[in-house]
mmCIF file of C-alpha atoms in Angstrom:
data_model
loop_
_atom_site.group_PDB
_atom_site.id
_atom_site.type_symbol
_atom_site.label_atom_id
_atom_site.label_comp_id
_atom_site.label_asym_id
_atom_site.label_seq_id
_atom_site.Cartn_x
_atom_site.Cartn_y
_atom_site.Cartn_z
ATOM 1 C CA SER A 1 -19.862 -180.149 -183.475
ATOM 2 C CA GLU A 2 -17.886 -182.952 -181.924
ATOM 3 C CA LEU A 3 -16.106 -180.454 -179.680
ATOM 4 C CA GLN A 4 -19.504 -179.515 -178.282
ATOM 5 C CA ALA A 5 -20.857 -182.992 -177.912
ATOM 6 C CA VAL A 6 -17.843 -185.046 -176.746
ATOM 7 C CA ARG A 7 -16.530 -183.590 -173.490
ATOM 8 C CA ALA A 8 -13.191 -185.493 -173.838
ATOM 9 C CA GLU A 9 -12.587 -183.795 -177.178
ATOM 10 C CA TRP A 10 -13.264 -180.419 -175.776
ATOM 11 C CA ASP A 11 -11.040 -181.030 -172.732
ATOM 12 C CA LYS A 12 -8.280 -182.142 -175.135
ATOM 13 C CA ALA A 13 -8.654 -178.995 -177.343
ATOM 14 C CA VAL A 14 -8.520 -176.766 -174.175
ATOM 15 C CA ARG A 15 -5.302 -178.496 -173.072
ATOM 16 C CA ASP A 16 -3.694 -178.560 -176.604
ATOM 17 C CA GLU A 17 -4.462 -174.906 -177.263
ATOM 18 C CA LYS A 18 -3.754 -173.790 -173.677
ATOM 19 C CA MET A 19 -7.169 -172.194 -173.442
ATOM 20 C CA SER A 20 -9.167 -171.350 -170.403
ATOM 21 C CA PRO A 21 -12.369 -173.459 -170.385
ATOM 22 C CA ASP A 22 -14.155 -170.512 -168.686
ATOM 23 C CA THR A 23 -13.483 -168.344 -171.765
ATOM 24 C CA PHE A 24 -15.896 -170.255 -174.057
ATOM 25 C CA ASP A 25 -19.577 -171.004 -173.878
ATOM 26 C CA LEU A 26 -20.042 -174.003 -176.087
ATOM 27 C CA GLU A 27 -23.859 -173.553 -176.172
ATOM 28 C CA ALA A 28 -23.893 -169.837 -176.970
ATOM 29 C CA ALA A 29 -24.328 -170.275 -180.743
ATOM 30 C CA ASN A 30 -27.119 -172.855 -180.231
ATOM 31 C CA ARG A 31 -28.959 -170.605 -177.849
ATOM 32 C CA ARG A 32 -28.581 -167.569 -180.133
ATOM 33 C CA LEU A 33 -29.979 -169.465 -183.123
ATOM 34 C CA ALA A 34 -32.818 -170.963 -181.123
ATOM 35 C CA GLY A 35 -33.724 -167.570 -179.675
ATOM 36 C CA PHE A 36 -33.911 -166.044 -183.179
ATOM 37 C CA CYS A 37 -36.015 -169.002 -184.458
ATOM 38 C CA HIS A 38 -38.401 -168.719 -181.562
ATOM 39 C CA ARG A 39 -38.833 -164.967 -182.032
ATOM 40 C CA GLU A 40 -39.548 -165.497 -185.741
ATOM 41 C CA GLY A 41 -41.897 -168.410 -185.149
ATOM 42 C CA ILE A 42 -39.541 -170.887 -186.854
ATOM 43 C CA PRO A 43 -39.455 -174.450 -185.304
ATOM 44 C CA VAL A 44 -35.940 -175.426 -184.291
ATOM 45 C CA LEU A 45 -34.538 -178.728 -183.160
ATOM 46 C CA ASP A 46 -31.232 -178.592 -181.279
ATOM 47 C CA LEU A 47 -29.479 -181.946 -181.593
ATOM 48 C CA LEU A 48 -26.734 -181.069 -179.158
ATOM 49 C CA PRO A 49 -28.395 -182.258 -175.863
ATOM 50 C CA ASN A 50 -29.161 -185.697 -177.348
ATOM 51 C CA PHE A 51 -25.764 -185.955 -178.894
ATOM 52 C CA ARG A 52 -24.136 -185.091 -175.546
ATOM 53 C CA LYS A 53 -26.324 -187.602 -173.711
ATOM 54 C CA ALA A 54 -25.335 -190.326 -176.199
ATOM 55 C CA THR A 55 -21.654 -189.546 -176.129
ATOM 56 C CA ASP A 56 -21.647 -189.276 -172.352
ATOM 57 C CA ALA A 57 -23.140 -192.825 -172.324
ATOM 58 C CA GLY A 58 -20.216 -194.017 -174.418
ATOM 59 C CA GLU A 59 -21.727 -193.895 -177.957
ATOM 60 C CA VAL A 60 -19.216 -193.115 -180.703
ATOM 61 C CA LEU A 61 -20.985 -190.752 -183.061
ATOM 62 C CA TYR A 62 -18.123 -189.264 -184.970
ATOM 63 C CA LEU A 63 -15.525 -190.523 -187.425
ATOM 64 C CA PRO A 64 -12.106 -191.071 -185.865
ATOM 65 C CA SER A 65 -10.248 -189.094 -188.603
ATOM 66 C CA ASP A 66 -12.334 -185.857 -188.422
ATOM 67 C CA HIS A 67 -15.342 -184.156 -186.784
ATOM 68 C CA HIS A 68 -18.039 -185.544 -189.042
ATOM 69 C CA TRP A 69 -20.770 -187.961 -187.875
ATOM 70 C CA ASN A 70 -20.247 -191.623 -188.478
ATOM 71 C CA ALA A 71 -23.136 -193.923 -189.333
ATOM 72 C CA ARG A 72 -24.391 -194.057 -185.711
ATOM 73 C CA GLY A 73 -24.339 -190.207 -185.610
ATOM 74 C CA HIS A 74 -26.446 -190.060 -188.767
ATOM 75 C CA VAL A 75 -28.909 -192.584 -187.433
ATOM 76 C CA LEU A 76 -29.293 -190.569 -184.188
ATOM 77 C CA ALA A 77 -29.785 -187.310 -186.067
ATOM 78 C CA ALA A 78 -32.300 -188.881 -188.501
ATOM 79 C CA SER A 79 -34.310 -190.428 -185.714
ATOM 80 C CA LEU A 80 -34.472 -187.138 -183.805
ATOM 81 C CA ILE A 81 -35.436 -185.220 -186.901
ATOM 82 C CA LEU A 82 -38.114 -187.773 -187.846
ATOM 83 C CA GLU A 83 -39.579 -187.650 -184.347
ATOM 84 C CA ASP A 84 -39.672 -183.813 -184.483
ATOM 85 C CA LEU A 85 -41.251 -183.796 -187.965
ATOM 86 C CA ARG A 86 -43.963 -186.119 -186.720
ATOM 87 C CA THR A 87 -44.534 -184.074 -183.594
ATOM 88 C CA LEU A 88 -44.919 -181.001 -185.714
ATOM 89 C CA GLY A 89 -47.365 -182.850 -187.920
ATOM 90 C CA TRP A 90 -45.263 -182.244 -191.013
ATOM 91 C CA LEU A 91 -44.832 -185.888 -191.844
ATOM 92 C CA SER A 92 -47.506 -188.364 -192.798
ATOM 93 C CA PRO A 93 -48.023 -191.334 -190.501
ATOM 94 C CA PRO A 94 -45.932 -194.364 -191.507
ATOM 95 C CA HIS A 95 -48.881 -196.209 -192.969
ATOM 96 C CA ALA A 96 -49.455 -193.385 -195.481
ATOM 97 C CA LEU A 97 -45.886 -193.609 -196.645
ATOM 98 C CA ALA A 98 -46.166 -197.408 -197.208
ATOM 99 C CA ALA A 99 -48.785 -196.788 -199.904
ATOM 100 C CA LEU A 100 -46.412 -194.772 -202.056
ATOM 101 C CA PRO A 101 -44.654 -196.349 -204.935
ATOM 102 C CA PRO A 102 -41.054 -197.161 -204.319
ATOM 103 C CA PRO A 103 -38.701 -194.111 -204.888
ATOM 104 C CA ILE A 104 -36.544 -193.974 -207.941
ATOM 105 C CA PRO A 105 -32.935 -194.794 -206.934
ATOM 106 C CA GLY A 106 -30.924 -191.622 -206.410
ATOM 107 C CA GLU A 107 -34.044 -189.403 -206.307
ATOM 108 C CA ALA A 108 -34.112 -187.978 -202.729
ATOM 109 C CA SER A 109 -37.376 -186.183 -203.263
ATOM 110 C CA ALA A 110 -39.179 -189.372 -204.159
ATOM 111 C CA ALA A 111 -39.315 -190.278 -200.450
ATOM 112 C CA LEU A 112 -41.462 -187.264 -199.630
ATOM 113 C CA PRO A 113 -45.273 -187.912 -199.660
ATOM 114 C CA ASP A 114 -46.135 -184.809 -201.745
ATOM 115 C CA ALA A 115 -43.201 -184.996 -204.131
ATOM 116 C CA PRO A 116 -44.136 -184.905 -207.788
ATOM 117 C CA ARG A 117 -43.324 -188.115 -209.661
ATOM 118 C CA PRO A 118 -41.505 -187.892 -213.004
#
């Protein structure tokens, strides 16, 4: 969430809500989920470290009106997921994707290499 990734937002929430920053562990949920996934043999990708690094460097990854990603946030998430899928060997190399017919507009599954075509 934005409160996890953007330190200034977390600091503001702590001040506004008169909380003690020592009371909360912002990474606890991520560690718990990652631990479960590792125990069950499920690959997991935690986007938080990369989102923190980017926001610490001044990148704006969230919409100003709420805590959802903006276009830059979506691009960062997509690039990290793509890299992870390739590392896991779950995605065909780019040249294999180029040989596919163009997807039908609005059909998300058409971008997948093994997706059945209507």
